[in-house]
Coordinates of C-alpha atoms (C1' of nucleotides) in Angstrom, one line a residue:
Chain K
X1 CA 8.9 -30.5 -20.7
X2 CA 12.2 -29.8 -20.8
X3 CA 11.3 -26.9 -22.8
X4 CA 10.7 -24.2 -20.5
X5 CA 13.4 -25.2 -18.3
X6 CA 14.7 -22.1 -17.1
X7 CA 11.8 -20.2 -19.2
X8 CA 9.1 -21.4 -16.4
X9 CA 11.5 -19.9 -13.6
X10 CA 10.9 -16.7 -15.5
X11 CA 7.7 -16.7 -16.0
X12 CA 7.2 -17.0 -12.5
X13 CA 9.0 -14.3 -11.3
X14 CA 7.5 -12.1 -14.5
X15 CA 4.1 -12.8 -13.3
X16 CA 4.7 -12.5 -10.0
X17 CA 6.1 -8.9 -10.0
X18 CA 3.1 -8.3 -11.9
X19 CA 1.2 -9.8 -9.4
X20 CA 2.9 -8.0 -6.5
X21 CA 2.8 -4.9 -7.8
X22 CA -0.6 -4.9 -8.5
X23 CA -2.2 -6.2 -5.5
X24 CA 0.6 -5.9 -2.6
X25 CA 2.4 -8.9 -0.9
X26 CA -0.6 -9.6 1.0
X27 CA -3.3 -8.6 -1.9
X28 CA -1.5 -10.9 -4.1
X29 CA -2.7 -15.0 -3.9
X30 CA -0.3 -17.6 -5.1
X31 CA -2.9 -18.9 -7.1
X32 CA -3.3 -15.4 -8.9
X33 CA 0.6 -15.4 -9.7
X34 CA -0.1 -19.2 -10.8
X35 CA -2.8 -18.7 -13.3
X36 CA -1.1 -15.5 -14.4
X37 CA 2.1 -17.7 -15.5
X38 CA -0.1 -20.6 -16.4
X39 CA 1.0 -23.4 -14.1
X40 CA 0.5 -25.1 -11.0
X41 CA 0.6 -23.4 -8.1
X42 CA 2.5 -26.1 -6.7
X43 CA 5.5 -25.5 -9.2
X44 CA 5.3 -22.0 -7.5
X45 CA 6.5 -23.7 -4.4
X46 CA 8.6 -25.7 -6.4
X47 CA 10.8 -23.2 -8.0
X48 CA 10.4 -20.8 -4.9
X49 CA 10.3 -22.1 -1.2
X50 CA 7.5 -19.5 -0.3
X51 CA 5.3 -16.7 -0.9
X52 CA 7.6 -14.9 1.0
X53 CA 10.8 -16.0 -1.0
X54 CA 9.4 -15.5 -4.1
X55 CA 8.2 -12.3 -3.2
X56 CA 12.2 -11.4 -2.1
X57 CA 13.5 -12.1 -5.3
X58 CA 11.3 -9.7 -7.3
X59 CA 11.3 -6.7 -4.7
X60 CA 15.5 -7.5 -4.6
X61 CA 15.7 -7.3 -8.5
X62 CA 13.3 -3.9 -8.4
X63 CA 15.6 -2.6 -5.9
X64 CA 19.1 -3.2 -7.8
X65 CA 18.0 -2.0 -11.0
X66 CA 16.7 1.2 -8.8
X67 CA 19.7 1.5 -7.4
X68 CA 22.4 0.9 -10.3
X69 CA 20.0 3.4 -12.3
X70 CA 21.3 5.8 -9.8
X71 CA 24.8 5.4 -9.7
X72 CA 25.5 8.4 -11.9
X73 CA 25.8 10.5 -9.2
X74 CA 29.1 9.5 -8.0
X75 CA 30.6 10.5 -11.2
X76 CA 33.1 13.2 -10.4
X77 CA 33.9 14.1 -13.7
X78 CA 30.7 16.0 -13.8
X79 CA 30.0 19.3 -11.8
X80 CA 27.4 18.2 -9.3
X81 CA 24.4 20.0 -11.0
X82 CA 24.8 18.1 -14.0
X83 CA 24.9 15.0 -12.1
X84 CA 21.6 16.0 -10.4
X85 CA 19.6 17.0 -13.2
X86 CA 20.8 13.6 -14.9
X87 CA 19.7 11.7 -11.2
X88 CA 16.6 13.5 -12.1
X89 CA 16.5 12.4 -15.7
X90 CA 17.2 8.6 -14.6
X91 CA 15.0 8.9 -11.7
X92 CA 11.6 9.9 -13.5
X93 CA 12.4 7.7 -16.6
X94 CA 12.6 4.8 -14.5
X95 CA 9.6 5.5 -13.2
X96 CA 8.5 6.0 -16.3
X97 CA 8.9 2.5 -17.5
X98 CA 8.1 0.9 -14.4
X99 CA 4.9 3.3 -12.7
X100 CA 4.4 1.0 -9.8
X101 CA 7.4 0.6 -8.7
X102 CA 7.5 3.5 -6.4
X103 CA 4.3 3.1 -4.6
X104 CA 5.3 -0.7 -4.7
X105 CA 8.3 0.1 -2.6
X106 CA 6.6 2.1 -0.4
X107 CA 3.8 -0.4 0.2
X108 CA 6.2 -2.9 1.3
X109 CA 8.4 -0.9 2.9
X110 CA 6.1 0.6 5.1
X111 CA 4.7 -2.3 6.1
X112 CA 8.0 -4.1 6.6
X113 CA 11.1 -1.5 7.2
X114 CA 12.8 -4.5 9.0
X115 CA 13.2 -6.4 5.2
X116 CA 13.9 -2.9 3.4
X117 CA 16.4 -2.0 5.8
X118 CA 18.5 -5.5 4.7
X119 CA 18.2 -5.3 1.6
X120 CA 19.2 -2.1 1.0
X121 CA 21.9 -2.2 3.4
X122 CA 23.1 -4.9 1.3
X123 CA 22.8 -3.3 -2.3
X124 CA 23.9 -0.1 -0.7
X125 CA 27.2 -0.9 1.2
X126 CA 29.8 -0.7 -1.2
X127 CA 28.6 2.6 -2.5
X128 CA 31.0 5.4 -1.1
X129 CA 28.8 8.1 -2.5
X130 CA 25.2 9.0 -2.6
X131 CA 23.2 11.7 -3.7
X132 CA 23.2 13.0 0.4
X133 CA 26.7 12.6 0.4
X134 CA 27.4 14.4 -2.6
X135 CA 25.7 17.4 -1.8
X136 CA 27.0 17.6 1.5
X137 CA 30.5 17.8 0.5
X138 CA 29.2 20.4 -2.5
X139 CA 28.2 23.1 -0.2
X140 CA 31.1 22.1 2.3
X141 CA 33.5 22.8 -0.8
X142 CA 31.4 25.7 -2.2
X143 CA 30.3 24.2 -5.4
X144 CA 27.3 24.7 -4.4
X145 CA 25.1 27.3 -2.5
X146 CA 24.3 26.9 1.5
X147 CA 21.6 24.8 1.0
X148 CA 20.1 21.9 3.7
X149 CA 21.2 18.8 1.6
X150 CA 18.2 16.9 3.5
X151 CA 15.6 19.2 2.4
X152 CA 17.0 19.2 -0.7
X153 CA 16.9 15.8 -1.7
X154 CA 13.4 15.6 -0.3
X155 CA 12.4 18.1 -2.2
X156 CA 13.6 16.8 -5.7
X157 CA 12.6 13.1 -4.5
X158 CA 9.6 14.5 -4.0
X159 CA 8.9 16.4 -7.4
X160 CA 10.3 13.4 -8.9
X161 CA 8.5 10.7 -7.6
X162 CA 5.2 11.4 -6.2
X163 CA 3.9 11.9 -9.9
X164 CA 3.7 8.9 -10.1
X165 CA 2.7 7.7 -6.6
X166 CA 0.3 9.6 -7.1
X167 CA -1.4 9.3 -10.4
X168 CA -4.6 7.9 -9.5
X169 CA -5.3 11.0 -7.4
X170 CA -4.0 13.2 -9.7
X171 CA -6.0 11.8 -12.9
X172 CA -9.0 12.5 -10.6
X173 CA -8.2 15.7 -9.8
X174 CA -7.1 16.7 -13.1
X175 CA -10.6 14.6 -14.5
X176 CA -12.7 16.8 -12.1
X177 CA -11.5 20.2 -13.1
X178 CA -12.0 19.3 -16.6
X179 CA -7.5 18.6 -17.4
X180 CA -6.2 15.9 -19.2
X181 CA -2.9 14.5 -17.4
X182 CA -1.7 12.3 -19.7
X183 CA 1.5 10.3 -19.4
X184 CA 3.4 11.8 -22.6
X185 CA 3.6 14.8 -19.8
X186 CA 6.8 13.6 -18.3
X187 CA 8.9 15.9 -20.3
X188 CA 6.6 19.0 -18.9
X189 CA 7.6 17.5 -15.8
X190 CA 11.1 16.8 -16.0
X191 CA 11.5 20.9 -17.0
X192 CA 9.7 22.0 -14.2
X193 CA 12.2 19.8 -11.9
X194 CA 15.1 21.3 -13.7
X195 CA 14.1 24.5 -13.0
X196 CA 13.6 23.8 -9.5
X197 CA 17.8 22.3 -10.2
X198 CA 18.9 25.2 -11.1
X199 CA 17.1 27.4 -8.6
X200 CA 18.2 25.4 -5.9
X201 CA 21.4 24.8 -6.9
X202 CA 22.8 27.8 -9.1
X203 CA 24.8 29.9 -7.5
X204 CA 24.5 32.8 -10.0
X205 CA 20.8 33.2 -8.0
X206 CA 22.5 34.5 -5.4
Chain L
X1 CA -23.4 -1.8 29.8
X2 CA -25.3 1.5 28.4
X3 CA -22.3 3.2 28.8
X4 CA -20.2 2.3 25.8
X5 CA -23.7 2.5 24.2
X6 CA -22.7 5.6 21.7
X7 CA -18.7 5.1 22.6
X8 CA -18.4 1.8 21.0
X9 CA -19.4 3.1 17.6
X10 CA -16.8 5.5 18.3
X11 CA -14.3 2.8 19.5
X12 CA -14.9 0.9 16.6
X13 CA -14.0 3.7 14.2
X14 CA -11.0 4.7 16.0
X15 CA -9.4 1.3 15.8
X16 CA -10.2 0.2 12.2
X17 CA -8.4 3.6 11.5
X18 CA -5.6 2.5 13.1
X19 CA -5.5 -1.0 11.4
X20 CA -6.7 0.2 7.9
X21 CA -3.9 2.9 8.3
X22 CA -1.3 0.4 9.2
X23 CA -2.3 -2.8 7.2
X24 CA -5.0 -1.6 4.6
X25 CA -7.8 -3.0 3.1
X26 CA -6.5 -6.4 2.7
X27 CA -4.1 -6.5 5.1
X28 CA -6.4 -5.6 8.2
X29 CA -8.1 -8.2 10.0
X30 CA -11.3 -8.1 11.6
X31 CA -9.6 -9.7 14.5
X32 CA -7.3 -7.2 15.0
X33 CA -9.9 -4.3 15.0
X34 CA -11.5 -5.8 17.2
X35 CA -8.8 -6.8 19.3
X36 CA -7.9 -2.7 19.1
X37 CA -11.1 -2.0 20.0
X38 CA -11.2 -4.5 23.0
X39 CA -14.3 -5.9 22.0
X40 CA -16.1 -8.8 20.4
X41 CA -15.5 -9.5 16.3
X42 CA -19.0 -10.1 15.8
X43 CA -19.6 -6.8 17.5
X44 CA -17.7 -5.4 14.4
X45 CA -21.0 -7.1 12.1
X46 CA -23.2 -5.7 14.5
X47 CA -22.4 -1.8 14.3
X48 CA -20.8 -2.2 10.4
X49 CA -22.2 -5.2 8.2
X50 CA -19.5 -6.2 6.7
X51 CA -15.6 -5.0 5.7
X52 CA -16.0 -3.1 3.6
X53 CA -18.9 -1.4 5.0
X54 CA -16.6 -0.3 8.3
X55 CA -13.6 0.6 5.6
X56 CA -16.0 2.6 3.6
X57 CA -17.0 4.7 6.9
X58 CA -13.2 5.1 7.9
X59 CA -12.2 5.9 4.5
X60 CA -15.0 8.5 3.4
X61 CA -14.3 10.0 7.1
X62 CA -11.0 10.5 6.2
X63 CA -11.4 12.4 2.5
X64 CA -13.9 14.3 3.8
X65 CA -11.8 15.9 6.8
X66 CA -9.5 16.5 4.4
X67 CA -11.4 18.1 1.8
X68 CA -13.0 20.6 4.7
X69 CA -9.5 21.0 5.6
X70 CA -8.6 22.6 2.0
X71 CA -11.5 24.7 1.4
X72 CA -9.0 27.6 2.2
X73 CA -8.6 27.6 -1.5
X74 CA -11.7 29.4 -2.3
X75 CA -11.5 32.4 0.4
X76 CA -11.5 35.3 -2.4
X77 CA -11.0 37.6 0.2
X78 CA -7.0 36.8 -0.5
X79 CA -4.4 37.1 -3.2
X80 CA -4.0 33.9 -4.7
X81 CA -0.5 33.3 -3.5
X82 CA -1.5 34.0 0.3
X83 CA -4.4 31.1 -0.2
X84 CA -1.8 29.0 -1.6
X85 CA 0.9 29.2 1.0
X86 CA -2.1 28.6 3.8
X87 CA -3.2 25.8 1.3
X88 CA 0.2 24.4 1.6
X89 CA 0.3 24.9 5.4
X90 CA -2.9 23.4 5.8
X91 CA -1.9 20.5 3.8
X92 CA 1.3 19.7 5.7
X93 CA -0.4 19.9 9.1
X94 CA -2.8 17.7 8.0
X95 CA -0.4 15.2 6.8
X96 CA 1.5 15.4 10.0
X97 CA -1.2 15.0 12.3
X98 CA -2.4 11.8 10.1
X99 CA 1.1 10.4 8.9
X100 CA 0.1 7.4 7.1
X101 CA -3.4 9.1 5.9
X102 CA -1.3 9.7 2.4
X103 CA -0.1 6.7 1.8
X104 CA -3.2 4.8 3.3
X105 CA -5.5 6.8 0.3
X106 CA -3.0 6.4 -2.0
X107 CA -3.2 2.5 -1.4
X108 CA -6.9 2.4 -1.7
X109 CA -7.2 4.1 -4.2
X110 CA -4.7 2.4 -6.3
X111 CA -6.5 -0.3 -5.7
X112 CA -10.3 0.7 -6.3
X113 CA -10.5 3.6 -8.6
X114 CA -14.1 3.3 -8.7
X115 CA -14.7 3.5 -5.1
X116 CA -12.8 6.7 -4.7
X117 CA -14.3 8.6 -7.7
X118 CA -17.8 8.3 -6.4
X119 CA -16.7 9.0 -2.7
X120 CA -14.4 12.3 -4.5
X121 CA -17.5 13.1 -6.9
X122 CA -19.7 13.0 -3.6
X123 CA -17.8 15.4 -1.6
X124 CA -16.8 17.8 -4.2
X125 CA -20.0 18.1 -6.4
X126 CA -20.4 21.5 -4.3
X127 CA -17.8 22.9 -4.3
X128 CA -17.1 25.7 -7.0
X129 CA -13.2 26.3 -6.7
X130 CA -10.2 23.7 -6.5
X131 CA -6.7 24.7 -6.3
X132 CA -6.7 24.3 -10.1
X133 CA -9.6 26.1 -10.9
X134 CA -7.8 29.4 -8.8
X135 CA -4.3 28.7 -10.7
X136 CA -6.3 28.9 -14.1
X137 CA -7.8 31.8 -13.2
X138 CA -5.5 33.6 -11.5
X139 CA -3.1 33.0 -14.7
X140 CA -5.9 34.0 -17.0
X141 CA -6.7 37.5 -14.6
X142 CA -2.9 38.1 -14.8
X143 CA -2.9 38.0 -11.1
X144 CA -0.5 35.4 -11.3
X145 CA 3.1 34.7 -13.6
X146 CA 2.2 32.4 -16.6
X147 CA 2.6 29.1 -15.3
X148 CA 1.4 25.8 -16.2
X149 CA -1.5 25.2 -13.5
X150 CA -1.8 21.5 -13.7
X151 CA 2.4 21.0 -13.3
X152 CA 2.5 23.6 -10.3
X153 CA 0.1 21.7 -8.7
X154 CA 1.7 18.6 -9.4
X155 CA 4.8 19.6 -7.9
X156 CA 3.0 21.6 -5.0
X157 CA 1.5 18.2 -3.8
X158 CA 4.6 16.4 -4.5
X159 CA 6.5 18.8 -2.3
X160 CA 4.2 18.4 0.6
X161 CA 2.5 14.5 0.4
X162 CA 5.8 12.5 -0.4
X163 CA 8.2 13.2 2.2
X164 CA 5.2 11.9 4.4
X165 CA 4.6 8.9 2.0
X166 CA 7.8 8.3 1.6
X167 CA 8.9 8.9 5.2
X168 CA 10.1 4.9 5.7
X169 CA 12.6 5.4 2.5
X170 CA 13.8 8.5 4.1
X171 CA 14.6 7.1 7.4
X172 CA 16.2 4.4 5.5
X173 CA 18.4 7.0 3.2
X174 CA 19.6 9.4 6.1
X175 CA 20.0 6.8 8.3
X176 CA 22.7 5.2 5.6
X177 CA 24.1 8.3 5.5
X178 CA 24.3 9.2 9.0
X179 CA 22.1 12.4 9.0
X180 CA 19.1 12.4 11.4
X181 CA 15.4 13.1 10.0
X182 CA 13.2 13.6 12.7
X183 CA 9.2 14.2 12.5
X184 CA 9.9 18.0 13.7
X185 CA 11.7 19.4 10.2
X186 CA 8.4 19.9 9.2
X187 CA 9.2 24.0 9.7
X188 CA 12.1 23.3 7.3
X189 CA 10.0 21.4 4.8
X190 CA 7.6 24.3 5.2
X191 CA 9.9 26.5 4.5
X192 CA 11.3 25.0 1.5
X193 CA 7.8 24.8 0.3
X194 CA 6.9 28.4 0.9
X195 CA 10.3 29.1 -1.4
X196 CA 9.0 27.0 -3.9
X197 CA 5.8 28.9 -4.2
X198 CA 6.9 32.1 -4.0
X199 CA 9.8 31.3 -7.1
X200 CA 6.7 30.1 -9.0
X201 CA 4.1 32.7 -8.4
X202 CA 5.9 36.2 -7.6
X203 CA 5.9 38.2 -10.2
X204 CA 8.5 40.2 -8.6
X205 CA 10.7 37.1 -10.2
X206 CA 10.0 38.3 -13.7
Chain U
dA1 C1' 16.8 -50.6 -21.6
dC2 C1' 16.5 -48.8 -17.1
dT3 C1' 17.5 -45.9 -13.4
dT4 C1' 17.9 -41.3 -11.6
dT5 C1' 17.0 -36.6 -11.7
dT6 C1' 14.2 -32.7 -12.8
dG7 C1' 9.8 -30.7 -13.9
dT8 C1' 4.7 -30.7 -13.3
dT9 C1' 0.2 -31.8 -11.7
dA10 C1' -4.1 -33.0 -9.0
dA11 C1' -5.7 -33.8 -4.7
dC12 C1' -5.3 -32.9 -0.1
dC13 C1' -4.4 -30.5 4.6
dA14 C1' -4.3 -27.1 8.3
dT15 C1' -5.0 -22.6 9.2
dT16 C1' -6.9 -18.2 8.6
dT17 C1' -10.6 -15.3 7.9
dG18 C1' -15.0 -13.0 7.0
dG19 C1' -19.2 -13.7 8.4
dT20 C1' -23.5 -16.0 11.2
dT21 C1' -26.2 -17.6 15.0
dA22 C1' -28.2 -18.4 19.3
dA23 C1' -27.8 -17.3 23.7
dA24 C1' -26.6 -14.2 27.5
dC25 C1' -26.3 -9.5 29.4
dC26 C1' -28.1 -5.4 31.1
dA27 C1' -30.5 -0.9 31.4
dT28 C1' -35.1 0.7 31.6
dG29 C1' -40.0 1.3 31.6
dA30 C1' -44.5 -0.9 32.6
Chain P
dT1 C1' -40.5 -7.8 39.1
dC2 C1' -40.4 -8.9 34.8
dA3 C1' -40.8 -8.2 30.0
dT4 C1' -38.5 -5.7 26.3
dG5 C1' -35.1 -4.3 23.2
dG6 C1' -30.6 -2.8 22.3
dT7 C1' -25.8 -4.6 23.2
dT8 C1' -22.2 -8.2 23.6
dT9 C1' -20.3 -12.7 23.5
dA10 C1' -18.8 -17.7 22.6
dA11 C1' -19.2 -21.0 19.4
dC12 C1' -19.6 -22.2 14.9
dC13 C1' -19.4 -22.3 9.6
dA14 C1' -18.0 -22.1 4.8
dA15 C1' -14.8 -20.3 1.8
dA16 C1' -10.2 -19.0 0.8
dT17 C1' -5.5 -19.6 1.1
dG18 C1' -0.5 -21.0 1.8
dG19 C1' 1.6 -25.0 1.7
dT20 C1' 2.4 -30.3 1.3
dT21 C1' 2.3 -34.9 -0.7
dA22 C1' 2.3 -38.5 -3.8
dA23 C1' 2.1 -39.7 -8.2
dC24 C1' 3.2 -38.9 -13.0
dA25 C1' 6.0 -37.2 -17.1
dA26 C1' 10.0 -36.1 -19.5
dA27 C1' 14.9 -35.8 -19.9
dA28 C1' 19.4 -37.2 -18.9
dG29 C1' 22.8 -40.2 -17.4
dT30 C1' 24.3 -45.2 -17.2

DNA sequence: ACTTTTGTTAACCATTTGGTTAAACCATGA
DNA sequence: TCATGGTTTAACCAAATGGTTAACAAAAGT
């Protein structure tokens, strides 16, 4: 079967991110990612060495796309707040379109920073600017107010992401008192963040 | 050996913490709580029948300590915005002593809605107030600026959970960027927090 | 045509893992 | 002292799981 060819390779690493995300790279059994994709579990092993392999390729492909999602902020034809409130736009509609990813990433990274630490290192290295960066040399050069650039990008990480970490707790809370969090809510969100921006980063607050 | 007798129990407990914090429900062994504990695996059967049984014990444990920990909320005694900054103390203490409590629930949960909305529906039944309930309120009174209750409290727990969920990405991103993040800027985060509350919920801001 | 390479599978293997069993241990009360 | 009952262990078991092998199928090259 000639046929699927370089489809089956695919479907592999479809189902297996599926697979991944759902359960964890221990939760996950190759013969889960198998049946998902509809073959063997051998061709697994075939078209990837290992669980561990395989499991590489799809956390390196979530990471670049993360990361090239991102690159906006080095942009220096914008004025810094615009670049943030779009690194805030990018940041939640990614995680829009991909809800897992983020406690995915966390699950793995926290149970091996040795692998993150790589990979990143490697995606990462020929980046000259990042969002730290960036706001460092902001309130150095006075485009910005004396903020703590640290607490600062945990903060909006924080606003941005957990969300979505998150949602299980927060449908439960929101279920228990009666709310309805739906998903359409991003854009509820995404203001609330901007305000936060601008109050952080305005200087007409001052 | 009477002596362990009651401790063991204790033991027990103490070490599948430790392991279900650090691996999870599929990612702990039985082995290695027992190893932890320094005992016997079948000893693990004896006191706790099975897995899930022990996780169950570990995991209800946990939500409830926390719960306790946030009944704060419903002190009328206080203006709302003083029960929320103590709510958002509490919370960050909490998450400081247990680091990986966040990130452990959040993983369990993810992966067994069920099991957490009957443990949730358990603990809470009694309990008039949430944070929610007080924002709703305290918005409808006029005690408080008209805000959106369910986003606020979004981004309140945002603000204090992630940086501990997210604590391994963090290390990763300052580290890349050469700025330290120890365990102790928890008064800056604090800080940061209190900011956030009070730009949300003064009406002096109006 | 036929040989080689690539793709795919069923059957199998070694190890791990949750869980069980039967026997030993030990404090205590009769 | 010795019987009792709660506590602890070594040895074991069955199922699950990551991974391998050998054989087969389908293209592709010759």
């Amino acid at each position: 079967m000639k046929l699927k060819d370089q489809n089956t390779e695919a479907t592999i690493l479809e189902s297996a991110k599926l697979i991944f995300m759902e359960k964890g790279l221990y939760g996950a059994r190759m013969q889960d990612i198998a049946n998902q994709a509809g073959i063997n579990k051998a061709l697994l092993h075939y078209y990837f060495r290992n669980k561990e392999r395989l499991f590489d390729e799809v956390f390196g492909g979530a990471l670049a796309r993360y990361f090239q999602n991102m690159e906006i902020i080095s942009d220096e034809s914008l004025p810094i707040i615009d670049r943030v409130l779009t690194y805030s736009n990018r940041f939640v509609y990614f995680l829009a379109e991909y809800p897992q990813m983020s406690i995915f990433l966390i699950k793995e990274i926290s149970s091996n920073q040795a692998l993150f630490h790589l990979k990143v290192q490697g995606i990462k290295k020929d980046k000259k600017y990042s969002l730290l960066n960036v706001l460092k040399e902001g309130v150095e050069k006075g485009e910005l107010p004396v903020i703590d650039p640290v607490v600062f990008l945990m903060n909006l990480h924080s606003l941005c992401a957990y969300p979505f970490v998150a949602a299980p707790i927060f449908h439960a809370i929101c279920q228990g008192s009666g709310v309805q969090w739906t998903d359409a809510n991003h854009e509820k969100l995404l203001q609330s963040i901007h305000e936060f921006i601008h109050f952080k980063l305005s200087k007409s607050h001052l």
